[in-house]
Amino acid sequence: MSSAAAARLEGIDLVYRYPRASVDAVGGVSVRAAPGELSTILGPNGSGKSTLCRLLAGGLRPASGTARFAGRPLERWPRRDIAREVAVVTQREHVPFPITVRSLVAIGRYPHLGPLRREGAADREAIAAAMERCGVAELAERGYQTLSGGERQRARIARGLAQQPRALVLDEPTAALDMRYEMTIFRLLRGLAHRDGVAVLLVTHNLNLAARFGDRHLLLEGGRMAAEGDTASVMTADNVSRVYDWPVGVATRPFEEGEAPQVVPE
Ligand code: ADP
Ligand code: MG
């Protein structure tokens, strides 16, 4: 399937409840990440953002509804094939063994390796480029366990980029990053979407960068869709103050990327 329009990652009416929980973590949510767009998932702590990411990554099976990539339900994709198409940078990850940054990033290439499992020139190039773009090239031979939280995070984003997926899901990838790297990653993700046609889906708590760089947004509240649509329709004072339960003002500001509403808590 080569048409860009075919590379959409989407969830339709997804419902999921954790074992022994008394309410649904995700209670009837539809979401889509279209090629060429940076889409965001927003919402307070516990609103179901990470659960939604797991459903879209095929790590959790919905009780009802479907998650699909390029029109085909995730459970009908062979594991290795879907791993070439969809990359996921999870919110947390325990890496229980010693590994260098380069080796961690190289894991992103596994689904692409041939039968001999040996890296070729294209693999080495993808690994080097991903490390460069995430600012971890200098850390290539360092042990992952010796890195700071932000450096680890950048190495894990680099692994997702090395995978060269058509859809990329990232769960709070910039939570541990300083301002410069947070900006670098938002720019990078926007470029991946707009220049390279990747379907990028990003969970973030940074509403202002989401408004500035994102094309579409899904605002979650208690596992349900509180708002969905383009930036102007989602990022209103009404929506944000209601869902985050805190009064806010919203004012439009000009940026290099265009005008964007910016949220200021009262
Ligand atoms: P968010 O990422 O928006 O903070 P999550 O998707 O992690 O929210 O969690 C949504 C809800 O599901 C929360 O109420 C959370 O406590 C619950 N939850 C998350 N993971 C589990 C789990 N493994 N078992 C039981 N409940 C969970
Ligand atoms: Mg989460």
CSV table of N, CA, C and O and ligand atoms in Angstrom, one decimal, residues 18-19 21 23-26 43-52 54 91-92 171-172 203 205 220, ligand 1:
chain,number,residue,atom,x,y,z
A,18,TYR,N,-9.6,-1.7,32.4
A,18,TYR,CA,-8.6,-2.6,33.0
A,18,TYR,C,-9.2,-3.6,33.9
A,18,TYR,O,-10.3,-3.4,34.5
A,19,PRO,N,-8.6,-4.8,34.0
A,19,PRO,CA,-9.1,-5.9,34.8
A,19,PRO,C,-9.4,-5.3,36.2
A,19,PRO,O,-8.5,-4.7,36.8
A,21,ALA,N,-11.1,-3.0,37.3
A,21,ALA,CA,-11.5,-1.6,37.4
A,21,ALA,C,-13.0,-1.5,37.3
A,21,ALA,O,-13.7,-2.3,36.8
A,23,VAL,N,-14.6,1.4,36.2
A,23,VAL,CA,-15.0,2.3,35.1
A,23,VAL,C,-14.1,2.1,33.9
A,23,VAL,O,-12.9,1.6,34.1
A,24,ASP,N,-14.6,2.5,32.8
A,24,ASP,CA,-13.7,2.3,31.6
A,24,ASP,C,-12.6,3.4,31.6
A,24,ASP,O,-12.9,4.6,31.9
A,25,ALA,N,-11.4,3.0,31.3
A,25,ALA,CA,-10.3,3.9,31.2
A,25,ALA,C,-10.5,4.7,29.9
A,25,ALA,O,-10.1,5.9,29.8
A,26,VAL,N,-11.0,4.0,28.8
A,26,VAL,CA,-11.3,4.7,27.6
A,26,VAL,C,-12.7,4.2,27.3
A,26,VAL,O,-13.0,3.1,27.2
A,43,GLY,N,-5.3,16.2,27.7
A,43,GLY,CA,-6.2,15.8,28.8
A,43,GLY,C,-5.5,15.7,30.1
A,43,GLY,O,-4.3,15.5,30.1
A,44,PRO,N,-6.3,15.9,31.2
A,44,PRO,CA,-5.6,15.8,32.5
A,44,PRO,C,-5.1,14.4,32.9
A,44,PRO,O,-5.3,13.5,32.1
A,45,ASN,N,-4.4,14.3,34.0
A,45,ASN,CA,-3.8,13.1,34.5
A,45,ASN,C,-5.0,12.1,34.6
A,45,ASN,O,-6.1,12.4,35.1
A,46,GLY,N,-4.8,10.9,34.1
A,46,GLY,CA,-5.7,9.8,34.3
A,46,GLY,C,-6.9,9.9,33.3
A,46,GLY,O,-7.9,9.1,33.5
A,47,SER,N,-6.8,10.7,32.3
A,47,SER,CA,-8.0,10.9,31.4
A,47,SER,C,-8.0,9.8,30.3
A,47,SER,O,-8.9,9.8,29.5
A,48,GLY,N,-7.0,8.9,30.3
A,48,GLY,CA,-7.0,7.8,29.3
A,48,GLY,C,-6.0,8.0,28.1
A,48,GLY,O,-6.1,7.2,27.2
A,49,LYS,N,-5.2,9.0,28.2
A,49,LYS,CA,-4.3,9.2,27.0
A,49,LYS,C,-3.3,8.0,26.8
A,49,LYS,O,-3.2,7.6,25.6
A,50,SER,N,-2.7,7.5,27.8
A,50,SER,CA,-1.7,6.4,27.6
A,50,SER,C,-2.5,5.1,27.2
A,50,SER,O,-2.0,4.4,26.4
A,51,THR,N,-3.6,4.9,27.8
A,51,THR,CA,-4.4,3.8,27.4
A,51,THR,C,-4.8,3.8,26.0
A,51,THR,O,-4.7,2.8,25.2
A,52,LEU,N,-5.2,5.0,25.5
A,52,LEU,CA,-5.5,5.2,24.1
A,52,LEU,C,-4.3,4.9,23.2
A,52,LEU,O,-4.4,4.2,22.2
A,54,ARG,N,-1.9,2.8,23.9
A,54,ARG,CA,-1.7,1.4,23.9
A,54,ARG,C,-2.7,0.7,23.0
A,54,ARG,O,-2.3,-0.3,22.3
A,91,GLN,N,5.4,6.2,27.3
A,91,GLN,CA,5.6,7.2,28.4
A,91,GLN,C,6.8,6.7,29.3
A,91,GLN,O,7.6,7.5,29.7
A,92,ARG,N,6.8,5.5,29.6
A,92,ARG,CA,7.8,4.9,30.5
A,92,ARG,C,8.3,3.6,30.0
A,92,ARG,O,7.6,2.9,29.2
A,171,ASP,N,4.1,9.1,23.6
A,171,ASP,CA,3.3,9.4,24.8
A,171,ASP,C,4.2,10.3,25.7
A,171,ASP,O,5.1,9.8,26.3
A,172,GLU,N,3.8,11.6,25.7
A,172,GLU,CA,4.6,12.6,26.5
A,172,GLU,C,6.1,12.5,26.3
A,172,GLU,O,6.9,12.4,27.3
A,203,VAL,N,1.0,12.7,22.6
A,203,VAL,CA,0.4,13.0,23.8
A,203,VAL,C,1.3,14.1,24.5
A,203,VAL,O,2.5,13.9,24.6
A,205,HIS,N,1.3,17.5,27.7
A,205,HIS,CA,0.7,18.4,28.6
A,205,HIS,C,1.0,19.8,28.3
A,205,HIS,O,0.5,20.8,28.9
A,220,LEU,N,-9.3,14.8,26.0
A,220,LEU,CA,-9.9,13.7,26.7
A,220,LEU,C,-10.3,14.2,28.1
A,220,LEU,O,-9.6,15.0,28.7
B,1,ADP,P1,-3.3,9.3,31.3
B,1,ADP,O1,-2.2,8.7,30.4
B,1,ADP,O2,-4.2,10.2,30.6
B,1,ADP,O3,-2.7,9.9,32.5
B,1,ADP,P2,-4.0,6.5,31.7
B,1,ADP,O4,-4.5,6.0,30.3
B,1,ADP,O5,-2.6,6.1,32.1
B,1,ADP,O6,-4.2,8.1,31.8
B,1,ADP,O7,-5.0,6.0,32.8
B,1,ADP,C1,-6.4,6.1,32.6
B,1,ADP,C2,-7.1,5.4,33.8
B,1,ADP,O8,-6.8,4.0,33.8
B,1,ADP,C3,-6.7,6.0,35.1
B,1,ADP,O9,-7.8,6.1,36.0
B,1,ADP,C4,-5.6,5.0,35.6
B,1,ADP,O10,-5.6,5.0,37.0
B,1,ADP,C5,-6.2,3.7,35.0
B,1,ADP,N1,-5.1,2.7,34.7
B,1,ADP,C6,-4.0,2.9,33.9
B,1,ADP,N2,-3.3,1.9,33.8
B,1,ADP,C7,-3.9,0.9,34.6
B,1,ADP,C8,-3.6,-0.5,34.9
B,1,ADP,N3,-2.5,-1.1,34.4
B,1,ADP,N4,-4.5,-1.1,35.7
B,1,ADP,C9,-5.5,-0.5,36.2
B,1,ADP,N5,-5.9,0.8,36.0
B,1,ADP,C10,-5.1,1.5,35.1
